mmCIF file with all atom_site columns, C-alpha atoms in Angstrom:
data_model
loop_
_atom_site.group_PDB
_atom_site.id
_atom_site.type_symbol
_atom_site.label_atom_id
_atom_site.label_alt_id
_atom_site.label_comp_id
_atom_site.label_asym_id
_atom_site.label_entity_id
_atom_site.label_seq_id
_atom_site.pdbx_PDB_ins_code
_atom_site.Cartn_x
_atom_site.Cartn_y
_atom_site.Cartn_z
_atom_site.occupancy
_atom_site.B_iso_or_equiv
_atom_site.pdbx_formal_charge
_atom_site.auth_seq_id
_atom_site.auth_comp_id
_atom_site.auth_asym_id
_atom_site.auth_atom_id
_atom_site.pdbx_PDB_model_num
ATOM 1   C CA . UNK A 1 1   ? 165.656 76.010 125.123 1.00 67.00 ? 1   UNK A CA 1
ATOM 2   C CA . UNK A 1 2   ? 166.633 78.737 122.635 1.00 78.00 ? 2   UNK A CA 1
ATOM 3   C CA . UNK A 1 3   ? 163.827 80.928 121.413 1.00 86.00 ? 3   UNK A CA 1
ATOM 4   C CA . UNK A 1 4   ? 164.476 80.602 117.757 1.00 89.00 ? 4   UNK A CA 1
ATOM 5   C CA . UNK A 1 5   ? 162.309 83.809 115.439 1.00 88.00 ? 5   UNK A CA 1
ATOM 6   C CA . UNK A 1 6   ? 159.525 82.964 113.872 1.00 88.00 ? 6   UNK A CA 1
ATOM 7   C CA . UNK A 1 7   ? 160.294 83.626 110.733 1.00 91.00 ? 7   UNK A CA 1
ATOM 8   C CA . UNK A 1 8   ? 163.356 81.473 111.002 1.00 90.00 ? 8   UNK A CA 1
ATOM 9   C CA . UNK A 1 9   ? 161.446 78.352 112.545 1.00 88.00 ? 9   UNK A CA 1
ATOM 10  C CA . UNK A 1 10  ? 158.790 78.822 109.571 1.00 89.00 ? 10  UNK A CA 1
ATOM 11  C CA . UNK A 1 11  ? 161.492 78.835 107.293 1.00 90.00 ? 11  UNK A CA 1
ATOM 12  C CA . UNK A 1 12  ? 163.575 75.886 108.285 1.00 88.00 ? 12  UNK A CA 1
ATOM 13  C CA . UNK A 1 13  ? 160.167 73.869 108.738 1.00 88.00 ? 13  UNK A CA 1
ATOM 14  C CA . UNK A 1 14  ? 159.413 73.416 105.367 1.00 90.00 ? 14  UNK A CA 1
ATOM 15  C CA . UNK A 1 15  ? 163.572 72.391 104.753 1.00 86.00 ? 15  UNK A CA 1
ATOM 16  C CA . UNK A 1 16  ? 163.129 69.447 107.083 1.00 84.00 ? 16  UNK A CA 1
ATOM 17  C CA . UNK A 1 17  ? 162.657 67.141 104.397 1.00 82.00 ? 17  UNK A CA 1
ATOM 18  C CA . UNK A 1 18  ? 165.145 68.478 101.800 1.00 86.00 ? 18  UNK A CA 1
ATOM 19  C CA . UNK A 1 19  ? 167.694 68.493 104.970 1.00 85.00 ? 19  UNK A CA 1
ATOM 20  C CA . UNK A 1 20  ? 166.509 64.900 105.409 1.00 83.00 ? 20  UNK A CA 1
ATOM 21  C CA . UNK A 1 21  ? 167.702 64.096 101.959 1.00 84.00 ? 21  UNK A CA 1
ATOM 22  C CA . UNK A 1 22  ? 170.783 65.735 102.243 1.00 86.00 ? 22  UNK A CA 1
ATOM 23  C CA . UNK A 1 23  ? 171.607 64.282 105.587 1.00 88.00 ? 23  UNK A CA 1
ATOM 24  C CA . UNK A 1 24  ? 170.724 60.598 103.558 1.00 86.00 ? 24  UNK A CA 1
ATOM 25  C CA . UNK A 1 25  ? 173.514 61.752 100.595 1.00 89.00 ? 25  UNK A CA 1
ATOM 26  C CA . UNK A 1 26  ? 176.176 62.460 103.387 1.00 91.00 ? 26  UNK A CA 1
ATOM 27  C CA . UNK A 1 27  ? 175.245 59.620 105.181 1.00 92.00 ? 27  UNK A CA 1
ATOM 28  C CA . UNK A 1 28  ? 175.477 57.007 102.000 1.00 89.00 ? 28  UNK A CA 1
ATOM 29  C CA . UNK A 1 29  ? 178.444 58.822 101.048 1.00 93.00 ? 29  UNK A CA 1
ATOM 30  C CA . UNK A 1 30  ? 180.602 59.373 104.277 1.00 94.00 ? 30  UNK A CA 1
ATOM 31  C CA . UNK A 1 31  ? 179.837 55.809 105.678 1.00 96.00 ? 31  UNK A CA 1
ATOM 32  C CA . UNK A 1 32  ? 182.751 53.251 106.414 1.00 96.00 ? 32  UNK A CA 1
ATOM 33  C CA . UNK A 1 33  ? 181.090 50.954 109.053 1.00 97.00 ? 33  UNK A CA 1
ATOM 34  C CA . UNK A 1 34  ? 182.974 47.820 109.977 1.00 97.00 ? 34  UNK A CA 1
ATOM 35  C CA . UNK A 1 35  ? 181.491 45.155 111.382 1.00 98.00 ? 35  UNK A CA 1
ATOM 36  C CA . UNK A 1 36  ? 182.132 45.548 114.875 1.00 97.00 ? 36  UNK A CA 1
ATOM 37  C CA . UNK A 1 37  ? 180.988 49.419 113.872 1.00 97.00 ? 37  UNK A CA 1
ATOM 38  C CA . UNK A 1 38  ? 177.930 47.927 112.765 1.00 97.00 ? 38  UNK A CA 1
ATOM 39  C CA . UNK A 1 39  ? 177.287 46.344 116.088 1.00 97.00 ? 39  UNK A CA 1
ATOM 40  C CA . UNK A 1 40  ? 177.747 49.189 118.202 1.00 97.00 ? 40  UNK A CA 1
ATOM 41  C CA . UNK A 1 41  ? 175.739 51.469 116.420 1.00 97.00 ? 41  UNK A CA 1
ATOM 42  C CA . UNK A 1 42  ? 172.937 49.272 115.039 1.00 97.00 ? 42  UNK A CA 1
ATOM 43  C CA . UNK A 1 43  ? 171.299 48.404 118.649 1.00 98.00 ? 43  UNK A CA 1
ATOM 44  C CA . UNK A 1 44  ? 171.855 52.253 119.697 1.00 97.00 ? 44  UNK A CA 1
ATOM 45  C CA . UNK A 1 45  ? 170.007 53.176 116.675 1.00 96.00 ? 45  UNK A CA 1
ATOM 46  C CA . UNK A 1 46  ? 167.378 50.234 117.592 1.00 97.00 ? 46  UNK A CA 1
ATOM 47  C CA . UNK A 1 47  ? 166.674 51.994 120.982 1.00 98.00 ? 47  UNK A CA 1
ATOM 48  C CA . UNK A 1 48  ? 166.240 55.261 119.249 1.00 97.00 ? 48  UNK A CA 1
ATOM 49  C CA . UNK A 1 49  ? 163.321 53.159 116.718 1.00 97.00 ? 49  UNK A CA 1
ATOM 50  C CA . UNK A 1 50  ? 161.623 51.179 119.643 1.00 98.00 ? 50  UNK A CA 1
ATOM 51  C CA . UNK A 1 51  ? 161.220 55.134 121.679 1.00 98.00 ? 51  UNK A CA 1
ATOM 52  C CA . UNK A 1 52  ? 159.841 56.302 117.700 1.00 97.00 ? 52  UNK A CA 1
ATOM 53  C CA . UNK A 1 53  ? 157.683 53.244 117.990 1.00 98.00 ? 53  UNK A CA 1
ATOM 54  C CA . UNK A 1 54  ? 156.162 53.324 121.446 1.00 98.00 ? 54  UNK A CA 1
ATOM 55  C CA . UNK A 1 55  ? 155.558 56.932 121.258 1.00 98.00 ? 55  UNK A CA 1
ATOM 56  C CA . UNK A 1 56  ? 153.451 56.683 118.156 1.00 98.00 ? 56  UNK A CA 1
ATOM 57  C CA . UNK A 1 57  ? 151.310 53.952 119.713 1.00 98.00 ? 57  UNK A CA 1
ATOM 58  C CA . UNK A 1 58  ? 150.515 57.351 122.406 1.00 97.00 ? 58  UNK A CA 1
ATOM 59  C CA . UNK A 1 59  ? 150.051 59.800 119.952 1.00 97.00 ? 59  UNK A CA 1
ATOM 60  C CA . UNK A 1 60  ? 146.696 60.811 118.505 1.00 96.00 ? 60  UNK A CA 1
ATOM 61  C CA . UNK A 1 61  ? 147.473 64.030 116.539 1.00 94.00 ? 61  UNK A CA 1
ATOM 62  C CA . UNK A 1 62  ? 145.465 67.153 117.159 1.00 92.00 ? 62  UNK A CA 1
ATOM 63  C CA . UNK A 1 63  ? 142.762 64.792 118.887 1.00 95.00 ? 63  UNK A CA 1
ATOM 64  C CA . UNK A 1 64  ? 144.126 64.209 122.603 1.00 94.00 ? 64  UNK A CA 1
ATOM 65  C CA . UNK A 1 65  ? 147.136 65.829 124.073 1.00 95.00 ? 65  UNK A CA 1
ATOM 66  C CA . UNK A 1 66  ? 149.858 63.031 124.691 1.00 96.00 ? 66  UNK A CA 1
ATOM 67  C CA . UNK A 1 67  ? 150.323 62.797 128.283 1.00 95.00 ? 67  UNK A CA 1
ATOM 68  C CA . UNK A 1 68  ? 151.170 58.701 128.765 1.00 95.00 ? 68  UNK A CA 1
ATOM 69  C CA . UNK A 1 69  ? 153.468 56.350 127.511 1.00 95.00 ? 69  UNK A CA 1
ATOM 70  C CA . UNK A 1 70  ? 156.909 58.186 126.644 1.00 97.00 ? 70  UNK A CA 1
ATOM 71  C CA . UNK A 1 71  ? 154.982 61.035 126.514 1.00 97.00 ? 71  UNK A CA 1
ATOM 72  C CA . UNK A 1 72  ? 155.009 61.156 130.351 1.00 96.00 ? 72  UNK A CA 1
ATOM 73  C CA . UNK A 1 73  ? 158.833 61.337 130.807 1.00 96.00 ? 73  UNK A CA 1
ATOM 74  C CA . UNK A 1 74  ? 159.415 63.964 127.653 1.00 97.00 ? 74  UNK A CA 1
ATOM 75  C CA . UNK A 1 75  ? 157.370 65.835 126.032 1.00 97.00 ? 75  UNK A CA 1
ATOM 76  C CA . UNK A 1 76  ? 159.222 65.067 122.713 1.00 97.00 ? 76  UNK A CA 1
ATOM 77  C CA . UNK A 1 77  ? 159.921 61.292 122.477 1.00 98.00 ? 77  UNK A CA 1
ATOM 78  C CA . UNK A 1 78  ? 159.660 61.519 118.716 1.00 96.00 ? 78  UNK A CA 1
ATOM 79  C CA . UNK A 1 79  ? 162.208 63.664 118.337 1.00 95.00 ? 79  UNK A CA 1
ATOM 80  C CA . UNK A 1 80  ? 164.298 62.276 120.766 1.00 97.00 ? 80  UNK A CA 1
ATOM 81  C CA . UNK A 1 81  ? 164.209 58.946 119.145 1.00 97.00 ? 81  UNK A CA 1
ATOM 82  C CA . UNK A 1 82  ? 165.503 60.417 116.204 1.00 93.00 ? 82  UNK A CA 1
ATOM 83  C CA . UNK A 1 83  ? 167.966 61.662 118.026 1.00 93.00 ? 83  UNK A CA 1
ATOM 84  C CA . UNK A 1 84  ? 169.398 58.306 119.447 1.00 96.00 ? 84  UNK A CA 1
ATOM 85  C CA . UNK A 1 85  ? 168.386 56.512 115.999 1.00 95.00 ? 85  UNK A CA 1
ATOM 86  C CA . UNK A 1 86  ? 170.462 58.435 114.066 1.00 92.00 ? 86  UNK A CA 1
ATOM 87  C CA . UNK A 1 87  ? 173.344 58.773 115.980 1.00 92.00 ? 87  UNK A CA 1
ATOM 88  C CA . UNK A 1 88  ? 173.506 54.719 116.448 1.00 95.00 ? 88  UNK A CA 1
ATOM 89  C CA . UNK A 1 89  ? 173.518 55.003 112.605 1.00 94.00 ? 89  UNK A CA 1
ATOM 90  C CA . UNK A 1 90  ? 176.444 57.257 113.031 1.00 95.00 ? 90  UNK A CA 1
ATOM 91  C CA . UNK A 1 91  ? 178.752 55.068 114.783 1.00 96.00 ? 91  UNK A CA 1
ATOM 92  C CA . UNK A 1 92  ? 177.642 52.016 112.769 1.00 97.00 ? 92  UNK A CA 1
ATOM 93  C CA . UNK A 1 93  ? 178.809 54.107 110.030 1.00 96.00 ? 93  UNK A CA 1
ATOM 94  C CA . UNK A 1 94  ? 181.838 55.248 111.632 1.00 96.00 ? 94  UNK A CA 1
ATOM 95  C CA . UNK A 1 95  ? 181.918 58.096 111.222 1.00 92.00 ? 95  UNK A CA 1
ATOM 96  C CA . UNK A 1 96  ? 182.241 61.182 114.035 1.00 92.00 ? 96  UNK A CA 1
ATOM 97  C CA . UNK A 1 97  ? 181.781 63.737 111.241 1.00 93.00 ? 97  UNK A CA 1
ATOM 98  C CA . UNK A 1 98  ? 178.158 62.299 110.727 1.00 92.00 ? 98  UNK A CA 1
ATOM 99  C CA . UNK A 1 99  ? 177.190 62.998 114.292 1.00 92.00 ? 99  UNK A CA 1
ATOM 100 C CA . UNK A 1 100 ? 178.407 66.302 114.315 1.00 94.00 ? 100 UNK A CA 1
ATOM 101 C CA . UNK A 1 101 ? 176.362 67.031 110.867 1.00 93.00 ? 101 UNK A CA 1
ATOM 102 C CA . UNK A 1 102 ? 173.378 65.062 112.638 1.00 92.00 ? 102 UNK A CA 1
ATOM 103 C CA . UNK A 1 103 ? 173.660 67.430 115.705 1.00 93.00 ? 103 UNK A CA 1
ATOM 104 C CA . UNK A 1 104 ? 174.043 70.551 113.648 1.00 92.00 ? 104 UNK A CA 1
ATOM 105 C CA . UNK A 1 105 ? 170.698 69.715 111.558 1.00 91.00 ? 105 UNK A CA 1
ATOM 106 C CA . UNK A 1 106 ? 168.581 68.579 114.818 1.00 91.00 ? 106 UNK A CA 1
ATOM 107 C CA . UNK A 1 107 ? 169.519 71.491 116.730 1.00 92.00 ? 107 UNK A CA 1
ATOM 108 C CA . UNK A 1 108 ? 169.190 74.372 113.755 1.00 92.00 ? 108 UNK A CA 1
ATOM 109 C CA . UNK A 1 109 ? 166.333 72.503 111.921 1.00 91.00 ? 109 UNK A CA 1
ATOM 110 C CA . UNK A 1 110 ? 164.331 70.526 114.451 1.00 91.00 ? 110 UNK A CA 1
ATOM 111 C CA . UNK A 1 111 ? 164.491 73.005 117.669 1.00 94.00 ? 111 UNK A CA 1
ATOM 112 C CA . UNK A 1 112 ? 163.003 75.328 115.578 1.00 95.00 ? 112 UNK A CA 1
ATOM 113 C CA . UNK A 1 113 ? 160.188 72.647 114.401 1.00 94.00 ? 113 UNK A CA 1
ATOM 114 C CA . UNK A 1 114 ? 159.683 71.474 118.370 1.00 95.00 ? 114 UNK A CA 1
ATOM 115 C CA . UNK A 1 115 ? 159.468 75.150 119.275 1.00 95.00 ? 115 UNK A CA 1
ATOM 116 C CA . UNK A 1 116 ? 156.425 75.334 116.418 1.00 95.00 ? 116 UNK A CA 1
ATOM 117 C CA . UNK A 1 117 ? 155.260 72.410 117.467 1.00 95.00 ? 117 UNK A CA 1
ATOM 118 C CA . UNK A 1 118 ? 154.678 73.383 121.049 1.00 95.00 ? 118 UNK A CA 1
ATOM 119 C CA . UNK A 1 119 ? 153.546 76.684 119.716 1.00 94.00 ? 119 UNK A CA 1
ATOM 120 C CA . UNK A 1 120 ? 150.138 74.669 117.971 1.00 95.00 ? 120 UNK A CA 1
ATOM 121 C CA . UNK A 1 121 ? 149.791 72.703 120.730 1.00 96.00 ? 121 UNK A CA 1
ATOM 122 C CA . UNK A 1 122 ? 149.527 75.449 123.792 1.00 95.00 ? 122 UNK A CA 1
ATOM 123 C CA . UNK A 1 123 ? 146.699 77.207 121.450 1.00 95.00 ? 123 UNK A CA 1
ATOM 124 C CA . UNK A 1 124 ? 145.209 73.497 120.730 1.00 95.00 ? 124 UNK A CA 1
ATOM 125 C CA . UNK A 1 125 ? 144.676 72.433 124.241 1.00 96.00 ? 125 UNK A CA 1
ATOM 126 C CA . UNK A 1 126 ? 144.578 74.435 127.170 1.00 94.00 ? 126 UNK A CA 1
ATOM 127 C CA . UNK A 1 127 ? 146.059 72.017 129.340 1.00 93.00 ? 127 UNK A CA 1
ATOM 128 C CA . UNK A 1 128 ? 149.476 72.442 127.780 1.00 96.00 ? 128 UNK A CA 1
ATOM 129 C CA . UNK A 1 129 ? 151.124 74.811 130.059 1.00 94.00 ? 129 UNK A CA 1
ATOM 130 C CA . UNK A 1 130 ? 150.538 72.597 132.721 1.00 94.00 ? 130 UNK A CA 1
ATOM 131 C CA . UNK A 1 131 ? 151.883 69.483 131.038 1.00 95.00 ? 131 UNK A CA 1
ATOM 132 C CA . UNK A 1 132 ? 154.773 71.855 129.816 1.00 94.00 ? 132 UNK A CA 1
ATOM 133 C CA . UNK A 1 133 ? 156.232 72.647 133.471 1.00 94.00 ? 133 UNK A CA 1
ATOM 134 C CA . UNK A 1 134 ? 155.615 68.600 134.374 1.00 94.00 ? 134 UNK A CA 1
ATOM 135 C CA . UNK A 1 135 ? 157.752 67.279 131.914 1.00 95.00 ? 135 UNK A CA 1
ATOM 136 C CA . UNK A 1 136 ? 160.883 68.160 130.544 1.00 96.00 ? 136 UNK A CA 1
ATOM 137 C CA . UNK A 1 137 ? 160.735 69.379 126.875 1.00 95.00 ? 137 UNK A CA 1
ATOM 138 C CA . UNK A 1 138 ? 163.529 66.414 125.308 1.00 95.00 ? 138 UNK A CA 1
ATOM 139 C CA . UNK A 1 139 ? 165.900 65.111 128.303 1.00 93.00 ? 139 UNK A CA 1
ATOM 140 C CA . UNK A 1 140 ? 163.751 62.093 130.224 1.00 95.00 ? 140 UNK A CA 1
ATOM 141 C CA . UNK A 1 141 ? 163.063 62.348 133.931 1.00 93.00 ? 141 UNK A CA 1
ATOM 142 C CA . UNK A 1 142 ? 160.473 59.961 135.807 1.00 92.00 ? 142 UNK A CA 1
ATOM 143 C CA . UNK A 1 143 ? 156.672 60.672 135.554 1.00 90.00 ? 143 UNK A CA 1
ATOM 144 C CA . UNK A 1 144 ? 155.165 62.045 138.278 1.00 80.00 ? 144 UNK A CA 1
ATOM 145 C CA . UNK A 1 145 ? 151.563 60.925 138.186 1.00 77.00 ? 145 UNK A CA 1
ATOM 146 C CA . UNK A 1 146 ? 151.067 60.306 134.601 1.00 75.00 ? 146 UNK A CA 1
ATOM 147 C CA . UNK A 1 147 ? 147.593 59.165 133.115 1.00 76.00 ? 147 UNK A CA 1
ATOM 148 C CA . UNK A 1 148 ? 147.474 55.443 132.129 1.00 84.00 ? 148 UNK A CA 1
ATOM 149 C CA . UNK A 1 149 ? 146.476 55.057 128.669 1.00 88.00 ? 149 UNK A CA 1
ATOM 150 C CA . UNK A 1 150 ? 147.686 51.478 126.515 1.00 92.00 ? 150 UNK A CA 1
ATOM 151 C CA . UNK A 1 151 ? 149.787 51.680 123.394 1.00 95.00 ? 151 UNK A CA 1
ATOM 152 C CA . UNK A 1 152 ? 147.850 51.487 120.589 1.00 96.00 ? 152 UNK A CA 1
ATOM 153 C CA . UNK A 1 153 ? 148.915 49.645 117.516 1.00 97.00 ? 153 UNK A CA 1
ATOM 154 C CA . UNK A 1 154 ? 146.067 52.027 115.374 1.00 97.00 ? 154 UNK A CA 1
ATOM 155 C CA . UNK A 1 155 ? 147.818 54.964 116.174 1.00 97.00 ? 155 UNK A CA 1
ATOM 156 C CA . UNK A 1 156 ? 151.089 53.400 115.218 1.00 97.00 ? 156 UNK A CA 1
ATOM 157 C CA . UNK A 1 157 ? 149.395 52.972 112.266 1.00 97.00 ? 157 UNK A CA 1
ATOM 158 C CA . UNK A 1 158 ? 147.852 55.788 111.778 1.00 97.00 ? 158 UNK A CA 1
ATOM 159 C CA . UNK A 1 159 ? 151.107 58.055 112.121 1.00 96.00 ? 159 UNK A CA 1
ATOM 160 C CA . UNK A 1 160 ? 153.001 55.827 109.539 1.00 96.00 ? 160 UNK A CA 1
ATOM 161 C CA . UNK A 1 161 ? 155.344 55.082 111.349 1.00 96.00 ? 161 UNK A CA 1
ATOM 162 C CA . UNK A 1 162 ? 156.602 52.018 110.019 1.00 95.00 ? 162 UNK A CA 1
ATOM 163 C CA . UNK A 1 163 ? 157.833 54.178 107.186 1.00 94.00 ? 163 UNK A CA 1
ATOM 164 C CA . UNK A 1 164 ? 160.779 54.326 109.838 1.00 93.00 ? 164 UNK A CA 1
ATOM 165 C CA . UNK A 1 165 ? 161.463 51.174 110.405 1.00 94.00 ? 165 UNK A CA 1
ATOM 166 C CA . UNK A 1 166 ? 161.369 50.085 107.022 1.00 94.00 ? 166 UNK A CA 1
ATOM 167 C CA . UNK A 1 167 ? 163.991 53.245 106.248 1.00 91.00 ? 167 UNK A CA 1
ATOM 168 C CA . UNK A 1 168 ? 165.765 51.804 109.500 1.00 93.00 ? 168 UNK A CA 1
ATOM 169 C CA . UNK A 1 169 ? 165.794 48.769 108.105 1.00 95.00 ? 169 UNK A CA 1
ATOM 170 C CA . UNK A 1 170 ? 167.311 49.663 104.564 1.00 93.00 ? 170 UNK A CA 1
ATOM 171 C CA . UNK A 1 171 ? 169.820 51.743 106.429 1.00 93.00 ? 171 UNK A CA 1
ATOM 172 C CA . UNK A 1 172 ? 171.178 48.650 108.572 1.00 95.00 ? 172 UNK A CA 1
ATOM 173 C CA . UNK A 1 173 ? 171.249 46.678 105.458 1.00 96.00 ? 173 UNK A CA 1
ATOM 174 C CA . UNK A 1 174 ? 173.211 49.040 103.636 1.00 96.00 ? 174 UNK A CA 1
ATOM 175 C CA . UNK A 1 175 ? 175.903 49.405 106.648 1.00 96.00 ? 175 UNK A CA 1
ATOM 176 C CA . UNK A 1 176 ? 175.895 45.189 106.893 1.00 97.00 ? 176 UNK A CA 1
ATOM 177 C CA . UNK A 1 177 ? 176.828 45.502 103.191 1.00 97.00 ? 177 UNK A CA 1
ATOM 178 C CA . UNK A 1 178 ? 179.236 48.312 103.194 1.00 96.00 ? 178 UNK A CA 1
ATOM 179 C CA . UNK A 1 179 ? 181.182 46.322 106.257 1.00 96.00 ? 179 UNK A CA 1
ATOM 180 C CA . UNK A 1 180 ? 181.274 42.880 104.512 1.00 94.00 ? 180 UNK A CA 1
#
């Protein structure tokens, strides 16, 4: 991965929710899903939710270092179900020009944030660097002896995140209506 400076990743860290918001204007704005558009990219964008999901039920913030679950084939399932969610959301929209901007902001904005990220967690718990040459920072690959631990729907909870489904959901609703 690119080593971003400090001082950049610091900066861009606190514009990941105004680039959020921006990203939502161009989104509502460039979109001309048809239906067929729509169902493509809604089920791509589904996959991208479900990995959001199931790595939340894994993830017990600053508590326990996530090992299990998708946290066993990336280190960054969160981020990587971004990723997939919003670029089904770009071909329901059909629109190539909303993947490219999606790209652009994940890899100039949230790089920078994983690279932080990782940053707090290798001071955090000392068994980082370990878990860091085991599994591959966003691409999957298989587990190789991962530690069993069940999805937990109080974690899902507890990291909000059906605040992304419900945004998910408004998003798909919005495309269904823009097609018909």
């Amino acid at each position: 991965m690119i080593r971003f400076p400090k001082r950049y990743a610091d900066t861009v860290a606190k514009l990941r929710v105004p680039a959020g918001f921006l990203l939502l204007a161009a989104f509502l704005y460039l979109a001309t899903p048809t239906l067929r558009s729509f169902f493509w990219g809604v089920p791509i964008a589904g996959v991208g939710l479900w990995l959001r999901g199931w790595a939340a039920g894994h993830l017990d913030k600053n508590r326990d270092l996530a090992q299990s679950g998708p946290y066993a084939w990336t280190r960054n399932p969160l981020y990587l179900g971004t990723l997939v969610t919003v670029l089904g959301l770009a071909v329901a929209a059909k629109r190539p020009l909303l993947a490219w901007i999606f790209w652009a902001v994940f890899s100039f904005v949230y790089l920078p944030v994983i690279q932080l990220e990782e940053e707090h967690l290798r001071k955090l718990f000392p068994k980082f660097g370990e878990y860091e040459r085991r599994v591959p920072l966003l691409f999957p690959k298989l587990p190789e002896n991962a530690p069993e631990r069940a999805f937990e729907w109080r974690l899902y909870q507890q990291n909000e995140e059906y605040k992304a489904l419900i945004a998910f959901s408004i998003a798909a609703l919005y495309l269904f209506w823009r097609a018909t």
